[in-house]
Short mmCIF file of C-alpha atoms in Angstrom, two decimals:
data_model
loop_
_atom_site.label_atom_id
_atom_site.label_comp_id
_atom_site.label_asym_id
_atom_site.label_seq_id
_atom_site.Cartn_x
_atom_site.Cartn_y
_atom_site.Cartn_z
CA UNK A 1 15.23 -51.93 -63.14
CA UNK A 2 15.81 -50.91 -59.51
CA UNK A 3 19.33 -49.91 -58.61
CA UNK A 4 20.85 -51.71 -55.60
CA UNK A 5 22.54 -48.69 -54.02
CA UNK A 6 23.51 -50.60 -50.87
CA UNK A 7 25.53 -53.14 -52.86
CA UNK A 8 27.14 -50.39 -54.93
CA UNK A 9 28.15 -48.54 -51.76
CA UNK A 10 29.55 -51.72 -50.28
CA UNK A 11 31.70 -51.98 -53.39
CA UNK A 12 33.03 -48.43 -53.11
CA UNK A 13 30.56 -46.60 -55.39
CA UNK A 14 29.11 -43.68 -53.42
CA UNK A 15 26.08 -41.82 -54.75
CA UNK A 16 26.62 -38.22 -55.79
CA UNK A 17 24.04 -35.44 -55.68
CA UNK A 18 23.94 -35.68 -59.47
CA UNK A 19 21.48 -38.36 -60.60
CA UNK A 20 23.01 -41.70 -61.68
CA UNK A 21 26.54 -40.54 -60.91
CA UNK A 22 28.93 -42.08 -58.39
CA UNK A 23 32.26 -41.30 -56.80
CA UNK A 24 34.31 -44.49 -56.78
CA UNK A 25 36.55 -45.04 -53.77
CA UNK A 26 39.60 -47.18 -54.52
CA UNK A 27 41.44 -49.48 -52.15
CA UNK A 28 44.81 -47.87 -51.36
CA UNK A 29 46.60 -49.92 -48.68
CA UNK A 30 48.98 -47.87 -46.58
CA UNK A 31 48.77 -44.91 -48.96
CA UNK A 32 50.88 -46.69 -51.58
CA UNK A 33 50.13 -46.88 -55.31
CA UNK A 34 52.41 -48.14 -58.07
CA UNK A 35 53.15 -46.18 -61.21
CA UNK A 36 50.99 -48.73 -63.07
CA UNK A 37 48.11 -48.05 -60.67
CA UNK A 38 48.44 -44.29 -61.14
CA UNK A 39 48.50 -44.54 -64.91
CA UNK A 40 45.35 -46.67 -64.98
CA UNK A 41 43.53 -44.42 -62.49
CA UNK A 42 44.34 -41.39 -64.65
CA UNK A 43 43.14 -43.21 -67.75
CA UNK A 44 39.83 -44.24 -66.15
CA UNK A 45 39.25 -40.77 -64.67
CA UNK A 46 39.77 -39.23 -68.11
CA UNK A 47 37.64 -41.78 -69.95
CA UNK A 48 34.75 -42.30 -67.53
CA UNK A 49 34.92 -39.37 -65.09
CA UNK A 50 35.72 -35.72 -65.53
CA UNK A 51 39.49 -36.00 -65.75
CA UNK A 52 40.40 -35.59 -62.08
CA UNK A 53 40.54 -37.57 -58.83
CA UNK A 54 39.99 -36.63 -55.21
CA UNK A 55 42.52 -37.58 -52.50
CA UNK A 56 40.69 -38.39 -49.26
CA UNK A 57 41.80 -37.63 -45.73
CA UNK A 58 42.57 -41.35 -45.23
CA UNK A 59 45.05 -41.78 -48.09
CA UNK A 60 42.32 -42.90 -50.46
CA UNK A 61 41.66 -42.03 -54.10
CA UNK A 62 38.16 -41.33 -55.37
CA UNK A 63 37.16 -40.98 -59.02
CA UNK A 64 34.04 -38.78 -59.18
CA UNK A 65 31.36 -38.64 -61.88
CA UNK A 66 31.29 -42.31 -62.81
CA UNK A 67 28.01 -42.97 -64.62
CA UNK A 68 25.77 -45.83 -63.54
CA UNK A 69 25.92 -47.39 -67.01
CA UNK A 70 29.75 -47.47 -66.92
CA UNK A 71 30.28 -49.15 -63.55
CA UNK A 72 31.08 -52.64 -64.87
CA UNK A 73 33.45 -51.26 -67.49
CA UNK A 74 35.21 -49.11 -64.89
CA UNK A 75 35.76 -52.06 -62.57
CA UNK A 76 37.13 -54.21 -65.39
CA UNK A 77 39.51 -51.55 -66.69
CA UNK A 78 40.80 -50.70 -63.21
CA UNK A 79 41.47 -54.38 -62.55
CA UNK A 80 43.71 -54.43 -65.64
CA UNK A 81 45.88 -51.85 -63.88
CA UNK A 82 45.97 -53.72 -60.58
CA UNK A 83 43.40 -51.46 -58.89
CA UNK A 84 40.50 -52.58 -56.74
CA UNK A 85 37.46 -50.71 -55.44
CA UNK A 86 37.45 -49.89 -51.75
CA UNK A 87 34.53 -50.30 -49.37
CA UNK A 88 32.10 -48.04 -47.56
CA UNK A 89 29.51 -48.67 -44.89
CA UNK A 90 29.66 -50.93 -41.82
CA UNK A 91 32.83 -52.90 -42.44
CA UNK A 92 36.61 -52.75 -42.05
CA UNK A 93 37.97 -49.94 -44.21
CA UNK A 94 41.27 -49.63 -46.02
CA UNK A 95 44.26 -49.53 -43.66
CA UNK A 96 46.25 -46.29 -43.55
CA UNK A 97 49.99 -46.18 -42.86
CA UNK A 98 53.09 -44.02 -43.13
CA UNK A 99 56.20 -45.26 -44.95
CA UNK A 100 57.77 -46.63 -41.77
CA UNK A 101 61.35 -47.72 -41.17
CA UNK A 102 62.03 -48.86 -44.73
CA UNK A 103 62.23 -45.19 -45.75
CA UNK A 104 61.94 -42.87 -42.74
CA UNK A 105 64.90 -42.50 -40.33
CA UNK A 106 62.47 -42.01 -37.43
CA UNK A 107 60.46 -45.15 -38.20
CA UNK A 108 60.62 -48.05 -35.75
CA UNK A 109 58.48 -50.59 -37.62
CA UNK A 110 57.75 -51.62 -41.20
CA UNK A 111 54.37 -49.89 -41.44
CA UNK A 112 53.68 -50.93 -45.01
CA UNK A 113 54.18 -54.61 -44.19
CA UNK A 114 51.91 -54.38 -41.14
CA UNK A 115 49.27 -52.50 -43.17
CA UNK A 116 49.26 -55.20 -45.86
CA UNK A 117 48.90 -57.95 -43.26
CA UNK A 118 46.04 -56.13 -41.53
CA UNK A 119 44.39 -55.60 -44.91
CA UNK A 120 44.67 -59.29 -45.79
CA UNK A 121 43.33 -60.26 -42.40
CA UNK A 122 40.38 -57.88 -42.03
CA UNK A 123 39.59 -55.76 -45.11
CA UNK A 124 35.88 -55.67 -45.90
CA UNK A 125 34.84 -57.69 -42.84
CA UNK A 126 31.20 -57.02 -42.03
CA UNK A 127 30.68 -55.31 -38.66
CA UNK A 128 27.98 -53.27 -36.89
CA UNK A 129 29.69 -50.03 -37.99
CA UNK A 130 32.78 -48.89 -39.87
CA UNK A 131 36.12 -49.88 -38.39
CA UNK A 132 39.45 -48.20 -39.10
CA UNK A 133 43.08 -49.19 -38.59
CA UNK A 134 45.98 -46.73 -38.74
CA UNK A 135 49.67 -47.62 -38.57
CA UNK A 136 52.33 -45.04 -37.73
CA UNK A 137 56.05 -45.65 -37.47
CA UNK A 138 57.07 -43.67 -34.41
CA UNK A 139 56.12 -41.06 -31.84
CA UNK A 140 56.02 -38.37 -34.54
CA UNK A 141 52.63 -39.99 -35.18
CA UNK A 142 52.19 -38.80 -38.78
CA UNK A 143 49.18 -41.12 -39.18
CA UNK A 144 47.54 -39.94 -35.94
CA UNK A 145 47.13 -43.48 -34.63
CA UNK A 146 44.84 -42.53 -31.75
CA UNK A 147 42.17 -41.25 -34.16
CA UNK A 148 41.52 -44.82 -35.32
CA UNK A 149 39.40 -47.59 -33.88
CA UNK A 150 42.69 -49.46 -33.54
CA UNK A 151 45.91 -47.51 -33.84
CA UNK A 152 49.36 -49.11 -34.09
CA UNK A 153 52.45 -47.07 -33.29
CA UNK A 154 56.03 -48.20 -33.75
CA UNK A 155 58.27 -48.25 -30.69
CA UNK A 156 61.73 -49.32 -29.55
CA UNK A 157 62.11 -51.00 -26.18
CA UNK A 158 65.55 -49.72 -25.16
CA UNK A 159 68.11 -50.83 -22.60
CA UNK A 160 71.44 -49.11 -21.96
CA UNK A 161 74.69 -51.14 -22.12
CA UNK A 162 77.29 -49.57 -19.85
CA UNK A 163 80.22 -51.50 -21.30
CA UNK A 164 79.80 -49.85 -24.73
CA UNK A 165 79.06 -46.32 -23.51
CA UNK A 166 81.66 -43.56 -23.84
CA UNK A 167 79.70 -41.09 -21.70
CA UNK A 168 79.21 -38.52 -24.48
CA UNK A 169 75.72 -37.51 -23.33
CA UNK A 170 74.22 -37.51 -26.83
CA UNK A 171 71.36 -39.76 -25.72
CA UNK A 172 70.42 -37.37 -22.92
CA UNK A 173 70.28 -34.51 -25.40
CA UNK A 174 68.28 -36.54 -27.90
CA UNK A 175 65.59 -37.61 -25.43
CA UNK A 176 62.57 -35.34 -25.87
CA UNK A 177 60.68 -36.80 -22.91
CA UNK A 178 63.56 -36.07 -20.50
CA UNK A 179 63.66 -39.71 -19.44
CA UNK A 180 67.47 -39.96 -19.58
CA UNK A 181 69.92 -38.45 -17.13
CA UNK A 182 73.68 -38.89 -17.05
CA UNK A 183 75.80 -38.51 -13.95
CA UNK A 184 79.43 -39.53 -13.52
CA UNK A 185 79.39 -41.22 -16.91
CA UNK A 186 76.43 -43.45 -16.05
CA UNK A 187 73.06 -43.34 -17.81
CA UNK A 188 69.79 -43.66 -15.91
CA UNK A 189 66.48 -44.17 -17.74
CA UNK A 190 63.19 -43.23 -16.10
CA UNK A 191 60.86 -45.65 -17.84
CA UNK A 192 57.85 -43.84 -16.40
CA UNK A 193 58.80 -40.95 -18.70
CA UNK A 194 60.13 -43.00 -21.63
CA UNK A 195 57.82 -42.99 -24.65
CA UNK A 196 59.85 -45.62 -26.54
CA UNK A 197 60.67 -43.29 -29.42
CA UNK A 198 64.16 -44.81 -29.78
CA UNK A 199 65.96 -41.51 -30.35
CA UNK A 200 68.55 -42.46 -27.72
CA UNK A 201 69.55 -45.66 -29.51
CA UNK A 202 69.50 -44.05 -32.95
CA UNK A 203 71.68 -41.13 -31.87
CA UNK A 204 74.28 -43.19 -29.98
CA UNK A 205 77.69 -43.14 -31.73
CA UNK A 206 78.79 -46.46 -30.18
CA UNK A 207 75.51 -48.44 -30.35
CA UNK A 208 75.45 -48.71 -26.57
CA UNK A 209 71.74 -49.57 -26.50
CA UNK A 210 69.78 -52.76 -27.02
CA UNK A 211 66.69 -51.75 -28.98
CA UNK A 212 63.86 -54.23 -29.48
CA UNK A 213 61.15 -53.43 -32.03
CA UNK A 214 57.76 -53.10 -30.38
CA UNK A 215 54.21 -51.82 -30.89
CA UNK A 216 52.00 -49.47 -28.89
CA UNK A 217 48.29 -50.09 -29.52
CA UNK A 218 45.41 -47.69 -28.93
CA UNK A 219 41.71 -48.48 -29.04
CA UNK A 220 38.49 -46.55 -29.52
CA UNK A 221 39.62 -43.44 -31.36
CA UNK A 222 37.15 -41.41 -33.41
CA UNK A 223 37.38 -38.22 -35.43
CA UNK A 224 34.10 -36.88 -36.74
CA UNK A 225 30.92 -35.82 -35.02
CA UNK A 226 32.46 -37.09 -31.81
CA UNK A 227 36.20 -36.67 -31.30
CA UNK A 228 37.82 -39.16 -28.94
CA UNK A 229 41.43 -40.11 -28.44
CA UNK A 230 42.11 -43.85 -28.41
CA UNK A 231 43.48 -45.27 -25.18
CA UNK A 232 46.47 -47.60 -24.71
CA UNK A 233 45.75 -50.00 -21.82
CA UNK A 234 48.35 -52.66 -22.71
CA UNK A 235 52.09 -52.86 -22.11
CA UNK A 236 54.42 -52.87 -25.11
CA UNK A 237 53.72 -55.59 -27.67
CA UNK A 238 56.95 -57.17 -28.90
CA UNK A 239 55.94 -59.76 -31.53
CA UNK A 240 53.66 -59.87 -34.55
CA UNK A 241 51.95 -62.94 -33.10
CA UNK A 242 51.01 -60.94 -30.04
CA UNK A 243 50.02 -57.93 -32.17
CA UNK A 244 47.55 -59.89 -34.29
CA UNK A 245 46.21 -61.87 -31.32
CA UNK A 246 45.26 -58.55 -29.73
CA UNK A 247 43.78 -57.03 -32.91
CA UNK A 248 41.79 -60.24 -33.44
CA UNK A 249 40.42 -59.97 -29.91
CA UNK A 250 39.55 -56.28 -30.31
CA UNK A 251 37.67 -56.64 -33.55
CA UNK A 252 35.86 -59.76 -32.28
CA UNK A 253 34.80 -57.85 -29.15
CA UNK A 254 33.30 -55.19 -31.39
CA UNK A 255 31.54 -57.73 -33.60
CA UNK A 256 30.12 -59.58 -30.59
CA UNK A 257 29.01 -56.59 -28.51
CA UNK A 258 28.28 -53.57 -30.70
CA UNK A 259 24.82 -52.35 -31.59
CA UNK A 260 24.11 -51.54 -35.21
CA UNK A 261 25.43 -48.08 -36.03
CA UNK A 262 27.58 -47.87 -32.89
CA UNK A 263 31.28 -47.00 -33.13
CA UNK A 264 33.86 -49.08 -31.29
CA UNK A 265 34.54 -46.34 -28.71
CA UNK A 266 30.91 -46.27 -27.61
CA UNK A 267 30.67 -50.07 -27.50
CA UNK A 268 33.64 -50.10 -25.12
CA UNK A 269 32.02 -47.40 -22.97
CA UNK A 270 28.65 -49.15 -22.88
CA UNK A 271 29.91 -52.69 -22.22
CA UNK A 272 32.66 -51.49 -19.90
CA UNK A 273 36.33 -50.66 -20.25
CA UNK A 274 37.21 -53.18 -17.55
CA UNK A 275 35.58 -56.03 -19.46
CA UNK A 276 37.23 -54.94 -22.72
CA UNK A 277 40.64 -54.75 -21.07
CA UNK A 278 40.18 -58.25 -19.69
CA UNK A 279 39.64 -59.54 -23.24
CA UNK A 280 42.70 -57.69 -24.50
CA UNK A 281 44.89 -58.88 -21.62
CA UNK A 282 43.86 -62.49 -22.18
CA UNK A 283 44.87 -62.24 -25.84
CA UNK A 284 48.09 -60.43 -24.91
CA UNK A 285 49.08 -63.03 -22.32
CA UNK A 286 47.98 -65.98 -24.45
CA UNK A 287 50.18 -64.93 -27.36
CA UNK A 288 53.10 -64.22 -25.03
CA UNK A 289 52.78 -67.63 -23.33
CA UNK A 290 51.27 -70.08 -25.86
CA UNK A 291 50.24 -73.46 -24.46
#
């Protein structure tokens, strides 16, 4: 009986050079696995593979040397441990993310929560080519947001409150982009230099800053045969409603305009950055000012 390799690949089973053997890619949302997941993965790797797993560059787990005859058994046993196969090919891949502000002092957003919501919204969606989301909590950019088709970076939109300031100058020292100056006990912020890292607000001993959670989005990043840094044409995004309105618009633009086998970056270039930015801005403004 003929083997449907395309369907197997869609379900995370990638052909190896060894005949009738596959490396199974698992779905790992935001790089997080439970102890139960890990135990089951180890059990399956020992029983059906060669007793090891491979950790991918995108926080994934692959179990190599799964035999063709064992594929159904592997899927069933992994499901018992709360594990699901990932996807390959022209569709939305598993979302990567750092730990975010629930764990990391530098984090400005809950990256794991955003990753789960993106996964629920888009995972496995069929598109002309693969499509990747990456979520990083702050300007330290551990997840390299701009390497993704859509990158999401946590930010804090800060505003100084003079009445609570004691003029200690800690914020000026903390600012790595040199956007803050202090003279005669008064803080001045150059927002052209500000990168919204939030170090000023986090370092302040008297909480003399209003700090609103926000998102910086980048579009069209790639890292492979062609390396391109994603661009950020929008102002700060300050609500989840606005965030997902913009990601909806971006992925729909790709689905509507891309040629088969064409990455998002090259669709934007071919169709026109100006047209793409118009679509993004409409979604941005519509979510900010709903009818």
